[in-house]
CSV table of C-alpha atoms in Angstrom, one decimal:
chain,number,residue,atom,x,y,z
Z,59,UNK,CA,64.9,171.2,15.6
Z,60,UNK,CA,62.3,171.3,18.6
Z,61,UNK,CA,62.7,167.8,19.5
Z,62,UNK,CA,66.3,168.1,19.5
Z,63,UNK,CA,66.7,170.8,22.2
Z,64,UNK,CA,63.3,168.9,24.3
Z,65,UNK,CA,66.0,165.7,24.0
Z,66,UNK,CA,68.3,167.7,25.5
Z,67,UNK,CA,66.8,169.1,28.4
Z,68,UNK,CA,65.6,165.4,29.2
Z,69,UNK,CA,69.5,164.2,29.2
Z,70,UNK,CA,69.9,166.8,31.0
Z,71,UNK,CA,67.5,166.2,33.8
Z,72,UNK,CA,68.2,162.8,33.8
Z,73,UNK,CA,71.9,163.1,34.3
Z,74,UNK,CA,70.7,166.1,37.2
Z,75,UNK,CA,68.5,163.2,38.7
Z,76,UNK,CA,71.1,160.6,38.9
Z,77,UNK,CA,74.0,162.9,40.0
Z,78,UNK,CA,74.6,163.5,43.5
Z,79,UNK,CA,74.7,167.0,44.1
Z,80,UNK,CA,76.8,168.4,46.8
Z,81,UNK,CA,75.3,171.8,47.8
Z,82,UNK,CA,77.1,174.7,49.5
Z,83,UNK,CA,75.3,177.8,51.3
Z,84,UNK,CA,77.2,180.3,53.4
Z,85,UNK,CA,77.8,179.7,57.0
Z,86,UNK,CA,75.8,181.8,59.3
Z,87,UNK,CA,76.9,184.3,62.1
Z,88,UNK,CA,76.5,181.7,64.8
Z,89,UNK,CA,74.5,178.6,65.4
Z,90,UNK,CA,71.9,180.5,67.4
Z,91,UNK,CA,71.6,182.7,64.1
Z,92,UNK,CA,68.3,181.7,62.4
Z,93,UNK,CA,67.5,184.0,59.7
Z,94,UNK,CA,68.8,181.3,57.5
Z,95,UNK,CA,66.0,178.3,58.6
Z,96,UNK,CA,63.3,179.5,56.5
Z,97,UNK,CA,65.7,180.0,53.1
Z,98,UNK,CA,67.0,176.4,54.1
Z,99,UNK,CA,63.9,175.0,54.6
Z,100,UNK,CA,62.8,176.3,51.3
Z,101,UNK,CA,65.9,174.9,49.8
Z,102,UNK,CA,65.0,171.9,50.8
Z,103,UNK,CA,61.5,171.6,50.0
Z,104,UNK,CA,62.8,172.8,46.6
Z,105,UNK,CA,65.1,170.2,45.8
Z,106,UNK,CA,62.7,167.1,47.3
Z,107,UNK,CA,60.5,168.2,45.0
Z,108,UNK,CA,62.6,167.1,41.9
Z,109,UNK,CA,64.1,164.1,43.4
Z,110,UNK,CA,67.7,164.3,43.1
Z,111,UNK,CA,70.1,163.1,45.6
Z,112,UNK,CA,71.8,165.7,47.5
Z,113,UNK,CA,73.6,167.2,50.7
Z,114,UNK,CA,73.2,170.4,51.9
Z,115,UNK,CA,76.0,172.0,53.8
Z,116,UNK,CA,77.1,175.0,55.2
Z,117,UNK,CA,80.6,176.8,53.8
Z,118,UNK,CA,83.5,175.9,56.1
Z,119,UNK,CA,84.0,179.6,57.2
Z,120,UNK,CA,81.3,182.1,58.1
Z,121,UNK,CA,80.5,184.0,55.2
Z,122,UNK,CA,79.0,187.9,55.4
Z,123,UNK,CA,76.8,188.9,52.6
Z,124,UNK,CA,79.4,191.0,50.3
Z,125,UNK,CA,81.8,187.7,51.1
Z,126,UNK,CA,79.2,185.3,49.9
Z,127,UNK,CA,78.6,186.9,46.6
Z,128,UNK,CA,82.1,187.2,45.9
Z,129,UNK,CA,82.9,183.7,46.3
Z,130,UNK,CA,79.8,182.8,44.7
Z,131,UNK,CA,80.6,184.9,41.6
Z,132,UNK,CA,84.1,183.1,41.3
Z,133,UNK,CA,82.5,179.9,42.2
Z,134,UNK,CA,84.5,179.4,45.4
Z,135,UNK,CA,83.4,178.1,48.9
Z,136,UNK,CA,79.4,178.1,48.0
Z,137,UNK,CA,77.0,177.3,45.2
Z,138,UNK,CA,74.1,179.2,46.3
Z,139,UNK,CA,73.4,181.9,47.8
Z,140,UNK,CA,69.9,183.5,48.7
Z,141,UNK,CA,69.6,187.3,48.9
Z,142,UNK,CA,67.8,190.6,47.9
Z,143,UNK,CA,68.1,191.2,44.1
Z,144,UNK,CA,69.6,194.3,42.3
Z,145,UNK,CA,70.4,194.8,38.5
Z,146,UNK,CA,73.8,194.3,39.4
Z,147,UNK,CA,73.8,191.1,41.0
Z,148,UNK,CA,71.3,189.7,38.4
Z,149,UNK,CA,74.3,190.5,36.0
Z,150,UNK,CA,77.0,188.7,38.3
Z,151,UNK,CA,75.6,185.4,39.2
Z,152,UNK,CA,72.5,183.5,38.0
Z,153,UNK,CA,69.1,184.7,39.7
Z,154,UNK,CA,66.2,181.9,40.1
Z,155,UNK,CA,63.5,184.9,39.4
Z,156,UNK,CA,60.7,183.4,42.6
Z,157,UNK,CA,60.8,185.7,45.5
Z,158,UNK,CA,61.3,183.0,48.2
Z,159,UNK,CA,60.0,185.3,51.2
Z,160,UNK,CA,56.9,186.6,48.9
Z,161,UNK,CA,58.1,190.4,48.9
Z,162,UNK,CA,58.3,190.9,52.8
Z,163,UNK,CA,62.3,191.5,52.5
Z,164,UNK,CA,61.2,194.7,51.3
Z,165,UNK,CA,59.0,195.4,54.2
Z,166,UNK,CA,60.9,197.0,56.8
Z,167,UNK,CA,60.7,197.6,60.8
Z,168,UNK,CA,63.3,199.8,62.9
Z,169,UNK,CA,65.4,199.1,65.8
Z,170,UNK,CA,66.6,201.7,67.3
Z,171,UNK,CA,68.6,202.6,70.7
Z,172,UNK,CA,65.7,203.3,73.1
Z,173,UNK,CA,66.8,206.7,73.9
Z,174,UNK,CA,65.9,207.5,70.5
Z,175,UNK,CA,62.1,206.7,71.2
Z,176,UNK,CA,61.0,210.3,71.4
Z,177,UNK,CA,62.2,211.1,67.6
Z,178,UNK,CA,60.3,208.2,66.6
Z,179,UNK,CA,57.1,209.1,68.2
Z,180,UNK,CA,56.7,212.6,66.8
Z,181,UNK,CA,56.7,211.2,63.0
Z,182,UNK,CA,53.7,211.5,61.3
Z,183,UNK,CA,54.8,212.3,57.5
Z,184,UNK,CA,57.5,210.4,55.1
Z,185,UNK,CA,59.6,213.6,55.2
Z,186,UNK,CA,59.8,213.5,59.0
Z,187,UNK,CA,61.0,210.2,58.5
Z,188,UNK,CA,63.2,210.5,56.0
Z,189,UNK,CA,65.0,213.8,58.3
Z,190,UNK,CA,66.2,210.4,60.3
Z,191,UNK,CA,69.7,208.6,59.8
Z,192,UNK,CA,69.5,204.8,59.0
Z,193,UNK,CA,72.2,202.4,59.3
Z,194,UNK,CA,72.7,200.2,56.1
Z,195,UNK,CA,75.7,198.1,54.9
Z,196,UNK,CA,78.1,199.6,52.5
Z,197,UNK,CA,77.0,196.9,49.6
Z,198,UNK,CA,73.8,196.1,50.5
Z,199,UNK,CA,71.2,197.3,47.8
Z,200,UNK,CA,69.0,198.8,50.4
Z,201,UNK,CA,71.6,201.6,51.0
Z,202,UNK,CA,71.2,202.9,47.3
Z,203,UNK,CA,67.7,202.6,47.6
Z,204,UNK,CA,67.3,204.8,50.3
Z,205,UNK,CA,69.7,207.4,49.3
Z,206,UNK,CA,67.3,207.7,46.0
Z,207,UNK,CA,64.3,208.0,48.6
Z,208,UNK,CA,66.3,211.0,50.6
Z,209,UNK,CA,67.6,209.6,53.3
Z,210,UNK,CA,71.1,210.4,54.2
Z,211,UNK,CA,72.2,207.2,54.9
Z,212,UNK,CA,75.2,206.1,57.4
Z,213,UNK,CA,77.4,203.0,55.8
Z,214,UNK,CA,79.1,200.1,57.8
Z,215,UNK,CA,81.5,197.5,56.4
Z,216,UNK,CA,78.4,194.8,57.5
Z,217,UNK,CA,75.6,193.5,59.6
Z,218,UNK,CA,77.9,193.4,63.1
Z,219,UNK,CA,78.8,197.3,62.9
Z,220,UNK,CA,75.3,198.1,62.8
Z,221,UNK,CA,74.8,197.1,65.8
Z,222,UNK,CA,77.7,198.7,67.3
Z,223,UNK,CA,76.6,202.1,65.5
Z,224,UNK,CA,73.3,201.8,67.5
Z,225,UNK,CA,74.9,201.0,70.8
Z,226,UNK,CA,76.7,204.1,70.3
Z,227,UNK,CA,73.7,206.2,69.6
Z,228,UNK,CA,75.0,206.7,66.1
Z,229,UNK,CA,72.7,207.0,63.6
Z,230,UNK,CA,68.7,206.8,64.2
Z,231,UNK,CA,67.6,203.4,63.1
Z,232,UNK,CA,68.3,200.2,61.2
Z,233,UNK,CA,65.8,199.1,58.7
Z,234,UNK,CA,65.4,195.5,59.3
Z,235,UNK,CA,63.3,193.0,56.9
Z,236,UNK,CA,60.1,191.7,59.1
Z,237,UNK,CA,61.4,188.1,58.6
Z,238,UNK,CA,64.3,188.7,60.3
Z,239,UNK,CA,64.1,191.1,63.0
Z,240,UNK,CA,62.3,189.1,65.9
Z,241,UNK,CA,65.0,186.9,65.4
Z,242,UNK,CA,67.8,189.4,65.9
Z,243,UNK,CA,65.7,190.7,68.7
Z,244,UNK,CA,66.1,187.0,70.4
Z,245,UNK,CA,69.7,187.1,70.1
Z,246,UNK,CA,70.8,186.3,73.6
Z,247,UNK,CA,73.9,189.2,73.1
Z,248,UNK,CA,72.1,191.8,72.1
Z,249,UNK,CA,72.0,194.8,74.1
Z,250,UNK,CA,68.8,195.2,75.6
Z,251,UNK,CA,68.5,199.4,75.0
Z,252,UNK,CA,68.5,197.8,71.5
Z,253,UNK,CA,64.8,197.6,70.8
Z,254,UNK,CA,61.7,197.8,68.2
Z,255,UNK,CA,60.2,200.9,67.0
Z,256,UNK,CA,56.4,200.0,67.3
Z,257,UNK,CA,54.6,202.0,65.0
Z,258,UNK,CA,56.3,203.0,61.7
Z,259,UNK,CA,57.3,200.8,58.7
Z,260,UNK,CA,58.9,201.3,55.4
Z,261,UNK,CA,58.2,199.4,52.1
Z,262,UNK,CA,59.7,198.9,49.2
Z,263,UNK,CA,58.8,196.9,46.3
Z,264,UNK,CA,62.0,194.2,46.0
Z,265,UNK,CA,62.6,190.3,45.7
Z,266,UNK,CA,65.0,187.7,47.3
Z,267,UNK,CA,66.1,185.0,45.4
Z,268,UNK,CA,68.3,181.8,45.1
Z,269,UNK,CA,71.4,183.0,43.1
Z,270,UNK,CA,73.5,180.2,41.8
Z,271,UNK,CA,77.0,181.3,39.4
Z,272,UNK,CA,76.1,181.9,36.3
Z,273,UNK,CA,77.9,179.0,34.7
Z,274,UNK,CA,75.6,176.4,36.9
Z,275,UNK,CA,73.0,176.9,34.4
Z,276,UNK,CA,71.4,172.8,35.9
Z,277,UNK,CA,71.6,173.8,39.2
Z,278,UNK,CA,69.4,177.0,38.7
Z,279,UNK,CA,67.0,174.6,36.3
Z,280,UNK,CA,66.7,172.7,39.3
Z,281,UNK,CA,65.8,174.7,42.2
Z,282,UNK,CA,63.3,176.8,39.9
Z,283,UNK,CA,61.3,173.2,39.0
Z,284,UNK,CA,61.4,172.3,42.8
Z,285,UNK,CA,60.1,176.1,43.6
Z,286,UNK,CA,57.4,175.7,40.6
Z,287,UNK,CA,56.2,172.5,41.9
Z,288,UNK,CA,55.7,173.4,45.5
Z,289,UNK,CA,53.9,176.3,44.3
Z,290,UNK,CA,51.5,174.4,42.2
Z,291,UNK,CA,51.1,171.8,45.4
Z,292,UNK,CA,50.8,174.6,47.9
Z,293,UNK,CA,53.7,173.5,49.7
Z,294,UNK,CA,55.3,176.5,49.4
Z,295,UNK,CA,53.0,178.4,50.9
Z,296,UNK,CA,52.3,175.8,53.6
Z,297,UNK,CA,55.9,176.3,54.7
Z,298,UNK,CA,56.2,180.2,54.6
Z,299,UNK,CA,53.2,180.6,56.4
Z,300,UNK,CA,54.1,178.4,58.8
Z,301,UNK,CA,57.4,180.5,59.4
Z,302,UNK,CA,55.9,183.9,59.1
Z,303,UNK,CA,52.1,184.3,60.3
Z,304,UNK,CA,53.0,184.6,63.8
Z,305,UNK,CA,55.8,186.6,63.3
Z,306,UNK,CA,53.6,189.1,61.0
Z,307,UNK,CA,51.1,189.3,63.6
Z,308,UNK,CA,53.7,189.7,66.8
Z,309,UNK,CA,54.8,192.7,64.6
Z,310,UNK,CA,51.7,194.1,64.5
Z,311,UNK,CA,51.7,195.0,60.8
Z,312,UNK,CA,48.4,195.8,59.8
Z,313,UNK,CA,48.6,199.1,62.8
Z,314,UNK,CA,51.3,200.4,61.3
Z,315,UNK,CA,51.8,203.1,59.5
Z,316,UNK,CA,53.9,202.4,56.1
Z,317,UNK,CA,55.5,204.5,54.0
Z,318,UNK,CA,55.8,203.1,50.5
Z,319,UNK,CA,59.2,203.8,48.9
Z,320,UNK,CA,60.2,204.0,45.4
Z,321,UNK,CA,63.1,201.3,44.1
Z,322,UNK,CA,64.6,202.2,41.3
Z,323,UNK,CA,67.3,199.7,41.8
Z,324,UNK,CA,64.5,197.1,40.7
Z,325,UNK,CA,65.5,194.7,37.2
Z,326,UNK,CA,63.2,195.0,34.5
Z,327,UNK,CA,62.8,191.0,35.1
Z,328,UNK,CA,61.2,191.1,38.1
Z,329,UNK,CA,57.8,189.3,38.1
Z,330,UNK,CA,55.6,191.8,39.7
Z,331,UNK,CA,52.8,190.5,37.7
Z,332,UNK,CA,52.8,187.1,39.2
Z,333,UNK,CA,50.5,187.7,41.8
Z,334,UNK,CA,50.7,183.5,43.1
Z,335,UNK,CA,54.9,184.9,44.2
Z,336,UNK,CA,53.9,188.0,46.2
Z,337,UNK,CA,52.0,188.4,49.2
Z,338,UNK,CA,49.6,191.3,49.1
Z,339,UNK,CA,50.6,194.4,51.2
Z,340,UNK,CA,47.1,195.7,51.6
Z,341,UNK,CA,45.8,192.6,52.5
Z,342,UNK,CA,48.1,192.3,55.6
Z,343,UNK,CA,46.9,196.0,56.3
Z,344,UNK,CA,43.0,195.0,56.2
């Protein structure tokens, strides 16, 4: 029955080609908040690539992280949402299994209150490190990712608090992804003793992907064939470079010293032997 289910897909994607799709993504903080281009951008390139009509919108309301799944999950407000993978939320909602930033959400920089400098600068082992406090969401994988690596780790409901905690001098450091933090460090409201640690990284090995509900089984067919296909055309990796190289090399990367963590939050599906989705940690270190 082969060519029955090959008939199928191509009703399928015919009927996905002709439709016009109306896509939802959650609102960001503010308009000056651009963490979201690149996944948008991505997005975008994705869904040229197949050819189906669409419009892209934001939700009507700003939508936090925990707040976006949710919805997502009983298919309210938004269609997709793109964030870091756990084995929970790959049981939730509907992952599209291609790391859309390459691996670097798992590579992490620290801002800290300046006043803190001094602690910073005496590291030189993991275990030092690890006798320091980060800030991390209450539901963000990244807190139960740490705790397994040692540290004792200081919760907020979401991403606003943590900035409050450091202005208050509570807690050491927040562990930022490298694709987002010069961005945050832009922010016109941010307090300047709010600053980048320059020498120290963490990384862990971890993905972020284009969830969809699990029901919207087209919708994930979709985006994967757009992602495949500007992989195979180098598109993808025309647009992420274009987004990132500076931003890796204004972070000085490849002088820092990174300490590799374990993630045992990691699915099993995770495609770590893909090397074309991942860009290569040693590399950047060369």
């Amino acid at each position: 029955m082969k060519w029955l289910s090959a008939a199928v897909l191509l009703l399928l994607s015919a009927q996905a080609t002709a439709a016009m799709w109306t896509i939802t993504y959650p609102r960001p903080l503010s308009e000056a908040d651009m963490r979201d281009e690149y996944p948008r951008a991505l997005l975008t390139l994705a869904l040229e690539k197949t050819g189906v009509k669409y419009t892209l919108l934001p939700s009507e309301r700003i939508l936090l992280q925990g707040k976006a799944l949710r919805q997502l999950r009983e298919s309210r407000e938004v269609n997709v949402v793109w964030s870091m993978t756990d084995s929970q939320r790959e049981k939730d909602l509907l992952p599209i299994r291609i790391p859309i930033a390459k691996g670097l959400i798992g590579l992490r920089v620290f801002l800290i209150n300046q006043q803190k400098q001094s602690s910073f600068a005496a590291v030189s082992s993991q275990s030092e490190l690890i006798s320091l406090a980060p800030i991390q969401g209450e539901e963000w994988p990244d807190t139960k990712i740490l705790q397994a690596n040692g540290f004792n780790v200081l919760t907020v409901p979401d991403y606003p608090e943590a900035f409050s905690m450091l202005n208050q001098n509570r807690g050491d450091f927040f562990p930022r992804s490298v694709i987002e933090v010069i961005n945050e460090l832009e922010e016109t409201e941010r307090n300047p003793d709010i600053i980048l640690e320059p020498d120290l990284a963490i990384y862990y090995p971890t993905a972020m992907y284009f969830f969809v509900n699990r029901g919207d089984t087209t919708l994930a067919r979709l985006i994967e064939t757009g992602l495949r296909r500007a992989i195979e055309d180098g598109s993808f990796d025309a647009l992420f470079m274009s987004t990132h190289e500076e931003m890796l090399n204004r972070l000085n990367i490849p002088h820092r010293k990174v300490f590799k963590m374990d993630n045992p939050l990691l699915p099993e599906k995770t495609p770590l032997n893909d090397p074309e989705l991942w860009l290569n940690l040693e590399e950047l270190q060369d």
